[in-house]
Short mmCIF file of C-alpha atoms and ligand atoms in Angstrom, two decimals:
data_model
loop_
_atom_site.label_atom_id
_atom_site.label_comp_id
_atom_site.label_asym_id
_atom_site.label_seq_id
_atom_site.Cartn_x
_atom_site.Cartn_y
_atom_site.Cartn_z
CA MET A 331 39.53 -43.96 -79.31
CA SER A 332 41.82 -46.65 -80.66
CA VAL A 333 42.70 -49.71 -78.56
CA GLU A 334 46.20 -48.37 -77.92
CA ARG A 335 45.91 -45.37 -75.64
CA PRO A 336 47.46 -42.28 -77.23
CA GLU A 337 50.01 -40.41 -75.14
CA VAL A 338 49.17 -36.77 -74.48
CA LEU A 339 51.15 -33.92 -72.90
CA VAL A 340 49.15 -31.52 -70.73
CA VAL A 341 51.22 -28.31 -70.58
CA ALA A 342 49.39 -26.37 -67.84
CA PRO A 343 47.13 -27.07 -64.84
CA VAL A 344 43.65 -28.06 -66.06
CA MET A 345 40.42 -28.47 -64.14
CA PRO A 346 39.66 -31.93 -62.66
CA PHE A 347 36.66 -32.32 -65.01
CA LEU A 348 38.99 -32.22 -68.03
CA MET A 349 41.79 -34.21 -66.39
CA ASP A 350 39.35 -37.00 -65.45
CA ALA A 351 38.04 -37.16 -69.03
CA LEU A 352 41.60 -37.29 -70.38
CA ARG A 353 42.74 -39.97 -67.94
CA GLY A 354 39.74 -42.05 -68.94
CA ALA A 355 40.80 -42.07 -72.59
CA VAL A 356 44.51 -41.40 -73.01
CA THR A 357 47.83 -41.71 -71.21
CA VAL A 358 48.41 -38.30 -69.64
CA HIS A 359 51.83 -36.73 -69.10
CA ASP A 360 50.91 -33.87 -66.79
CA ARG A 361 53.44 -31.03 -67.29
CA LEU A 362 56.21 -33.62 -67.67
CA HIS A 363 58.29 -31.17 -69.75
CA LEU A 364 58.44 -28.83 -66.73
CA ASN A 365 58.60 -31.34 -63.90
CA ASP A 366 60.90 -34.10 -65.15
CA PRO A 367 62.99 -33.26 -68.24
CA ALA A 368 64.63 -36.71 -68.39
CA ALA A 369 61.28 -38.53 -68.30
CA PHE A 370 59.95 -36.04 -70.83
CA ALA A 371 62.84 -36.70 -73.19
CA ALA A 372 62.04 -40.42 -72.98
CA ALA A 373 58.29 -39.94 -73.56
CA ALA A 374 58.49 -37.13 -76.15
CA PRO A 375 58.80 -39.43 -79.23
CA ARG A 376 55.46 -41.07 -78.30
CA ILE A 377 53.45 -37.92 -77.53
CA ARG A 378 50.72 -37.49 -80.15
CA ALA A 379 48.72 -34.56 -78.75
CA VAL A 380 49.17 -31.49 -76.55
CA VAL A 381 46.47 -30.11 -74.27
CA ALA A 382 46.99 -26.41 -73.51
CA THR A 383 45.03 -23.60 -71.87
CA GLY A 384 44.31 -20.12 -73.19
CA GLU A 385 47.09 -18.68 -71.04
CA SER A 386 49.71 -21.41 -71.48
CA LYS A 387 52.59 -21.48 -73.94
CA VAL A 388 53.21 -23.98 -76.71
CA PRO A 389 56.28 -22.48 -78.40
CA ALA A 390 57.97 -23.70 -81.58
CA LYS A 391 60.75 -25.23 -79.43
CA LEU A 392 58.29 -27.54 -77.63
CA ILE A 393 56.56 -28.48 -80.89
CA ALA A 394 59.98 -29.36 -82.36
CA GLN A 395 60.66 -31.69 -79.39
CA LEU A 396 57.56 -33.76 -80.26
CA PRO A 397 58.19 -35.62 -83.54
CA ALA A 398 54.96 -37.66 -83.29
CA LEU A 399 52.73 -34.67 -82.51
CA GLU A 400 49.43 -34.81 -84.41
CA MET A 401 47.27 -32.10 -82.83
CA ILE A 402 47.09 -29.36 -80.19
CA THR A 403 43.83 -28.77 -78.33
CA VAL A 404 43.44 -25.50 -76.40
CA PHE A 405 41.10 -25.06 -73.43
CA GLY A 406 40.14 -21.45 -74.25
CA VAL A 407 39.17 -19.35 -77.24
CA GLY A 408 42.40 -17.31 -77.24
CA TYR A 409 45.34 -19.31 -78.61
CA ASP A 410 47.99 -16.59 -78.76
CA GLY A 411 50.27 -18.72 -76.53
CA VAL A 412 50.50 -21.40 -79.23
CA ASP A 413 52.93 -20.99 -82.11
CA VAL A 414 50.26 -21.83 -84.69
CA ALA A 415 52.61 -21.10 -87.60
CA ALA A 416 55.12 -23.68 -86.31
CA ALA A 417 52.33 -26.23 -85.85
CA ARG A 418 50.89 -25.51 -89.28
CA ALA A 419 54.30 -25.88 -90.92
CA ARG A 420 54.16 -29.52 -89.81
CA GLY A 421 50.49 -29.94 -90.69
CA ILE A 422 49.49 -30.10 -87.02
CA PRO A 423 45.98 -28.70 -86.44
CA VAL A 424 45.15 -26.55 -83.41
CA THR A 425 41.67 -26.44 -81.86
CA HIS A 426 40.13 -24.01 -79.36
CA THR A 427 36.79 -23.46 -77.58
CA PRO A 428 34.93 -20.61 -79.31
CA GLY A 429 31.32 -19.74 -78.55
CA VAL A 430 30.72 -21.58 -75.29
CA LEU A 431 32.24 -18.75 -73.22
CA ASN A 432 30.66 -15.74 -74.95
CA ASP A 433 27.99 -15.24 -72.28
CA ASP A 434 30.39 -15.36 -69.35
CA VAL A 435 32.96 -12.98 -70.81
CA ALA A 436 30.24 -10.57 -71.91
CA ASP A 437 28.59 -10.75 -68.49
CA LEU A 438 31.92 -9.95 -66.85
CA ALA A 439 32.63 -7.09 -69.27
CA LEU A 440 29.32 -5.41 -68.36
CA GLY A 441 29.90 -6.20 -64.68
CA LEU A 442 33.33 -4.57 -64.81
CA LEU A 443 32.01 -1.59 -66.75
CA ILE A 444 29.28 -0.97 -64.19
CA SER A 445 31.70 -1.62 -61.31
CA ALA A 446 34.08 1.01 -62.68
CA ALA A 447 31.38 3.59 -63.34
CA ARG A 448 29.31 3.05 -60.20
CA ARG A 449 32.37 2.25 -58.08
CA ILE A 450 30.77 -0.88 -56.62
CA PRO A 451 34.01 -2.39 -55.16
CA GLN A 452 34.92 0.99 -53.67
CA ALA A 453 31.39 1.32 -52.22
CA ASP A 454 31.72 -2.14 -50.68
CA ARG A 455 35.00 -1.10 -49.06
CA PHE A 456 33.34 2.14 -47.93
CA VAL A 457 30.65 0.23 -46.02
CA ARG A 458 33.03 -2.39 -44.58
CA GLY A 459 35.49 0.29 -43.46
CA GLY A 460 32.84 2.17 -41.46
CA GLU A 461 33.14 5.22 -43.72
CA TRP A 462 29.35 5.38 -44.24
CA LEU A 463 28.94 6.25 -40.55
CA LYS A 464 30.88 9.44 -41.22
CA GLY A 465 28.83 10.55 -44.25
CA PRO A 466 27.61 9.61 -47.73
CA ILE A 467 29.86 8.34 -50.52
CA PRO A 468 30.44 10.72 -53.47
CA VAL A 469 28.19 10.26 -56.51
CA ALA A 470 29.39 8.14 -59.45
CA ARG A 471 29.02 7.94 -63.26
CA LYS A 472 25.73 6.95 -64.95
CA VAL A 473 25.84 3.93 -67.27
CA ALA A 474 22.37 3.71 -68.88
CA GLY A 475 22.11 5.72 -72.09
CA SER A 476 25.90 6.28 -72.35
CA ARG A 477 28.12 5.56 -75.35
CA LEU A 478 29.93 2.23 -75.60
CA GLY A 479 32.86 1.49 -77.89
CA VAL A 480 33.77 -2.16 -78.48
CA VAL A 481 37.27 -2.89 -79.81
CA GLY A 482 36.82 -6.25 -81.58
CA MET A 483 33.25 -7.01 -82.66
CA GLY A 484 33.57 -10.80 -82.84
CA ARG A 485 31.62 -13.48 -80.97
CA ILE A 486 32.17 -11.95 -77.52
CA GLY A 487 32.08 -8.34 -78.73
CA GLN A 488 28.62 -8.94 -80.17
CA ALA A 489 27.44 -10.53 -76.91
CA ILE A 490 28.69 -7.43 -75.07
CA ALA A 491 26.86 -5.15 -77.51
CA GLN A 492 23.61 -7.08 -77.06
CA ARG A 493 23.80 -6.63 -73.30
CA ALA A 494 24.63 -2.93 -73.68
CA LEU A 495 21.44 -2.40 -75.71
CA ALA A 496 19.43 -3.41 -72.62
CA PHE A 497 21.11 -0.46 -70.90
CA ARG A 498 20.04 1.78 -73.82
CA MET A 499 23.71 2.35 -74.64
CA ASP A 500 24.70 3.73 -78.00
CA VAL A 501 27.06 1.06 -79.39
CA ALA A 502 29.95 1.68 -81.78
CA TYR A 503 32.94 -0.52 -82.60
CA THR A 504 36.21 -0.99 -84.41
CA ALA A 505 37.81 -4.03 -86.03
CA ARG A 506 40.01 -4.47 -89.09
CA SER A 507 36.88 -4.51 -91.24
CA PRO A 508 33.23 -3.48 -90.70
CA ARG A 509 30.52 -6.10 -90.17
CA GLU A 510 27.84 -5.12 -92.64
CA ASN A 511 25.17 -7.18 -90.88
CA LEU A 512 25.45 -5.28 -87.60
CA PRO A 513 23.54 -2.09 -86.75
CA TYR A 514 26.40 -0.44 -84.82
CA THR A 515 28.53 2.50 -85.98
CA TYR A 516 31.93 1.44 -87.32
CA HIS A 517 35.09 3.45 -86.68
CA PRO A 518 38.24 2.66 -88.68
CA ASP A 519 40.59 2.61 -85.69
CA ALA A 520 40.65 2.47 -81.90
CA ALA A 521 41.58 6.15 -81.46
CA ALA A 522 38.62 7.34 -83.56
CA LEU A 523 36.32 5.01 -81.62
CA ALA A 524 37.73 6.13 -78.24
CA ALA A 525 37.10 9.78 -79.11
CA ALA A 526 33.42 9.01 -79.74
CA VAL A 527 32.54 7.00 -76.59
CA ASP A 528 32.33 7.09 -72.78
CA PHE A 529 33.33 3.45 -72.20
CA LEU A 530 35.87 1.54 -74.32
CA VAL A 531 35.72 -2.26 -73.95
CA VAL A 532 38.61 -4.24 -75.46
CA ILE A 533 37.84 -7.77 -76.68
CA THR A 534 40.19 -8.59 -79.58
CA PRO A 535 42.50 -11.61 -79.71
CA GLY A 536 45.98 -11.19 -78.22
CA GLY A 537 49.23 -11.87 -80.08
CA ALA A 538 51.53 -9.79 -82.24
CA ALA A 539 48.78 -8.24 -84.41
CA THR A 540 47.09 -6.47 -81.48
CA ARG A 541 50.07 -5.81 -79.20
CA GLY A 542 49.80 -2.29 -77.77
CA LEU A 543 46.69 -1.51 -79.85
CA ILE A 544 45.39 0.55 -76.92
CA ASP A 545 48.26 3.02 -76.57
CA ALA A 546 48.75 6.52 -75.13
CA LYS A 547 47.07 8.07 -78.20
CA VAL A 548 43.92 5.96 -77.78
CA LEU A 549 43.77 6.75 -74.04
CA GLN A 550 44.20 10.45 -74.81
CA ALA A 551 41.27 10.18 -77.22
CA LEU A 552 39.12 8.42 -74.61
CA GLY A 553 39.62 11.45 -72.41
CA PRO A 554 39.23 12.47 -68.76
CA GLN A 555 35.60 11.33 -68.56
CA GLY A 556 36.29 7.99 -70.28
CA TYR A 557 36.70 4.48 -68.86
CA LEU A 558 38.68 1.55 -70.25
CA VAL A 559 37.58 -2.07 -69.74
CA ASN A 560 39.99 -4.82 -70.85
CA VAL A 561 38.71 -8.40 -71.02
CA ALA A 562 40.88 -9.38 -74.03
CA ARG A 563 44.55 -9.96 -73.25
CA GLY A 564 46.98 -7.84 -71.25
CA SER A 565 49.18 -7.48 -74.32
CA VAL A 566 46.49 -5.52 -76.20
CA VAL A 567 46.85 -2.56 -73.82
CA ASP A 568 50.14 -0.70 -73.40
CA GLN A 569 50.18 -1.20 -69.61
CA PRO A 570 52.79 1.50 -68.76
CA ALA A 571 50.82 3.97 -70.91
CA LEU A 572 47.61 2.98 -69.10
CA ILE A 573 49.23 3.50 -65.69
CA ALA A 574 50.51 6.91 -66.79
CA ALA A 575 47.06 7.87 -68.14
CA LEU A 576 45.35 6.84 -64.91
CA GLN A 577 47.89 8.70 -62.78
CA ALA A 578 47.61 11.86 -64.88
CA GLY A 579 43.81 11.81 -65.07
CA THR A 580 44.00 11.41 -68.85
CA ILE A 581 41.16 8.88 -68.43
CA ALA A 582 38.66 8.58 -65.56
CA GLY A 583 39.19 4.94 -64.64
CA ALA A 584 39.70 1.38 -65.77
CA ALA A 585 38.49 -2.14 -65.09
CA LEU A 586 40.92 -4.91 -65.98
CA ASP A 587 40.55 -8.69 -66.09
CA VAL A 588 43.83 -9.27 -67.91
CA PHE A 589 47.39 -8.02 -67.44
CA ALA A 590 50.73 -7.92 -69.23
CA ASP A 591 52.48 -10.42 -66.92
CA GLU A 592 49.85 -12.48 -65.09
CA PRO A 593 49.53 -13.09 -62.19
CA ASN A 594 51.76 -10.09 -61.49
CA VAL A 595 49.85 -6.81 -61.28
CA PRO A 596 51.92 -3.60 -61.08
CA ALA A 597 51.96 -1.93 -57.66
CA GLU A 598 50.79 1.31 -59.30
CA LEU A 599 47.51 -0.34 -60.38
CA LEU A 600 47.03 -1.96 -56.96
CA ALA A 601 47.40 1.44 -55.32
CA MET A 602 44.86 3.29 -57.48
CA ASP A 603 41.31 3.87 -56.29
CA ASN A 604 39.83 4.41 -59.76
CA VAL A 605 40.73 0.92 -60.99
CA VAL A 606 38.79 -2.35 -60.65
CA LEU A 607 40.91 -5.50 -60.89
CA THR A 608 39.88 -9.13 -61.45
CA PRO A 609 42.19 -12.17 -61.86
CA HIS A 610 41.43 -13.26 -65.46
CA ILE A 611 37.99 -14.69 -64.64
CA GLY A 612 36.22 -13.93 -67.94
CA SER A 613 35.12 -17.53 -68.50
CA GLY A 614 35.37 -18.48 -64.85
CA THR A 615 32.09 -20.15 -64.00
CA ARG A 616 31.73 -23.86 -63.34
CA GLN A 617 29.12 -24.21 -66.08
CA THR A 618 31.24 -22.55 -68.76
CA ARG A 619 34.52 -24.15 -67.73
CA GLU A 620 32.84 -27.56 -67.97
CA ALA A 621 31.52 -26.72 -71.44
CA MET A 622 35.03 -25.61 -72.46
CA ALA A 623 36.53 -28.79 -71.00
CA GLN A 624 34.01 -30.90 -72.90
CA LEU A 625 34.81 -29.15 -76.19
CA THR A 626 38.56 -29.44 -75.56
CA PHE A 627 38.15 -33.16 -74.95
CA ASP A 628 35.71 -33.68 -77.83
CA ASN A 629 38.23 -32.21 -80.27
CA LEU A 630 40.88 -34.63 -78.98
CA ARG A 631 38.45 -37.54 -79.14
CA ALA A 632 37.39 -36.61 -82.69
CA HIS A 633 41.01 -36.48 -83.81
CA PHE A 634 41.87 -39.94 -82.49
CA ALA A 635 38.59 -41.35 -83.86
CA GLY A 636 39.53 -40.07 -87.32
CA GLU A 637 36.57 -37.67 -87.34
CA PRO A 638 36.62 -33.99 -88.40
CA LEU A 639 37.74 -31.61 -85.66
CA LEU A 640 34.85 -29.70 -84.11
CA THR A 641 36.46 -26.29 -83.67
CA PRO A 642 39.84 -25.84 -85.40
CA VAL A 643 41.32 -22.34 -85.15
CA PRO A 644 40.74 -20.32 -88.33
CA ALA A 645 43.30 -20.66 -91.12
P1 NAP B 309 36.55 -13.51 -82.42
O1 NAP B 309 35.15 -13.95 -82.64
O2 NAP B 309 37.63 -14.02 -83.29
O3 NAP B 309 36.55 -11.90 -82.45
C1 NAP B 309 37.71 -11.13 -82.48
C2 NAP B 309 37.37 -9.73 -82.96
O4 NAP B 309 38.56 -8.93 -82.90
C3 NAP B 309 36.85 -9.65 -84.38
O5 NAP B 309 35.84 -8.66 -84.44
C4 NAP B 309 38.06 -9.18 -85.18
O6 NAP B 309 37.59 -8.50 -86.33
C5 NAP B 309 38.73 -8.27 -84.17
N1 NAP B 309 40.16 -8.09 -84.41
C6 NAP B 309 41.06 -9.07 -84.66
N2 NAP B 309 42.27 -8.53 -84.85
C7 NAP B 309 42.12 -7.18 -84.73
C8 NAP B 309 43.01 -6.09 -84.84
N3 NAP B 309 44.32 -6.29 -85.14
N4 NAP B 309 42.51 -4.84 -84.66
C9 NAP B 309 41.20 -4.66 -84.37
N5 NAP B 309 40.32 -5.66 -84.26
C10 NAP B 309 40.77 -6.91 -84.44
O7 NAP B 309 37.03 -13.85 -80.94
P2 NAP B 309 36.15 -13.96 -79.60
O8 NAP B 309 35.64 -15.34 -79.43
O9 NAP B 309 35.19 -12.81 -79.55
O10 NAP B 309 37.32 -13.76 -78.50
C11 NAP B 309 38.10 -12.57 -78.51
C12 NAP B 309 39.25 -12.68 -77.53
O11 NAP B 309 38.76 -12.54 -76.20
C13 NAP B 309 40.00 -14.01 -77.46
O12 NAP B 309 40.91 -14.16 -78.53
C14 NAP B 309 40.68 -13.92 -76.12
O13 NAP B 309 41.96 -13.31 -76.24
C15 NAP B 309 39.76 -13.00 -75.31
N6 NAP B 309 39.11 -13.73 -74.21
C16 NAP B 309 39.36 -13.35 -72.92
C17 NAP B 309 38.75 -14.05 -71.88
C18 NAP B 309 38.98 -13.67 -70.44
O14 NAP B 309 38.96 -14.54 -69.59
N7 NAP B 309 39.16 -12.40 -70.13
C19 NAP B 309 37.92 -15.14 -72.14
C20 NAP B 309 37.69 -15.50 -73.47
C21 NAP B 309 38.30 -14.78 -74.49
P3 NAP B 309 38.49 -8.37 -87.67
O15 NAP B 309 38.97 -9.74 -88.01
O16 NAP B 309 37.57 -7.75 -88.69
O17 NAP B 309 39.60 -7.44 -87.30
#
């Protein structure tokens, strides 16, 4: 980095590994815009980069408050919280952390799928609650050899499909366009895919283009024996429609890592026994979070060294 330490705004809590790397190289303003508006107003003209997380927001208003902003680096592959169009209009590049989290998110997707079908969390509660002493737990749903539908066959979707093959699952998918190099059956939309599978796993980006993609019609198509797994973004699933479908038995169950208004989870979902809930932990292992932190930092470092960015978001 240059002799003069660049000033950087960190807009959300970040792991110590990343914060330590940042503090070693730049002057960090940790959530100054939220914690001390007057100090932020004074520092804003000098801020040259923003560090964000996959869940945090970098709206056009914040970008407009930073006249010296040169780049935005996101700790996460999803960047739907960043107003990329507003950044691009000023020629400000945005980077993210694709690839390094594929394994973890795919592992969790399969873990959630099996948890929903085999009712592992419910079985754990059954043992802890002494219910086993009164009799056996009801039988569950077989996973091996079943039909899997993946909504979004990108980096993570393909990692999910690879794992599903080890379970002899029949894999199909939907996306806006088919991937000719993949051996899986393509369906033109989510409803057609849902009608053809037992388990529907959602792993598209969030944002306006996918908002409510999984709606009442798709859940109806998935049917009373079908399970929904969402590891994408809460916005991709119409959450009220999902709650209604679960309550009515329109689908058999769901496993959710992401929600419409995190960390708030609707009471209806908390109360349901056929739902498995996790707190947005798709990439949540120490190993992967450190790899994401390194890539987030390396993009920042590359920018200030005048080198090409490692992983800019696609144009
Ligand atoms: P990616 O490689 O860009 O793949 C995205 C896939 O979604 C592509 O197959 C894309 O295909 C498809 N897609 C995009 N827009 C669509 C639409 N409107 N309708 C249907 N399909 C659409 O991204 P990735 O690295 O796999 O990551 C996917 C997403 O996972 C991230 O953006 C993030 O939101 C989420 N994620 C969640 C966690 C977690 O903690 N739960 C962790 C990491 C990532 P087409 O372009 O052909 O449509």
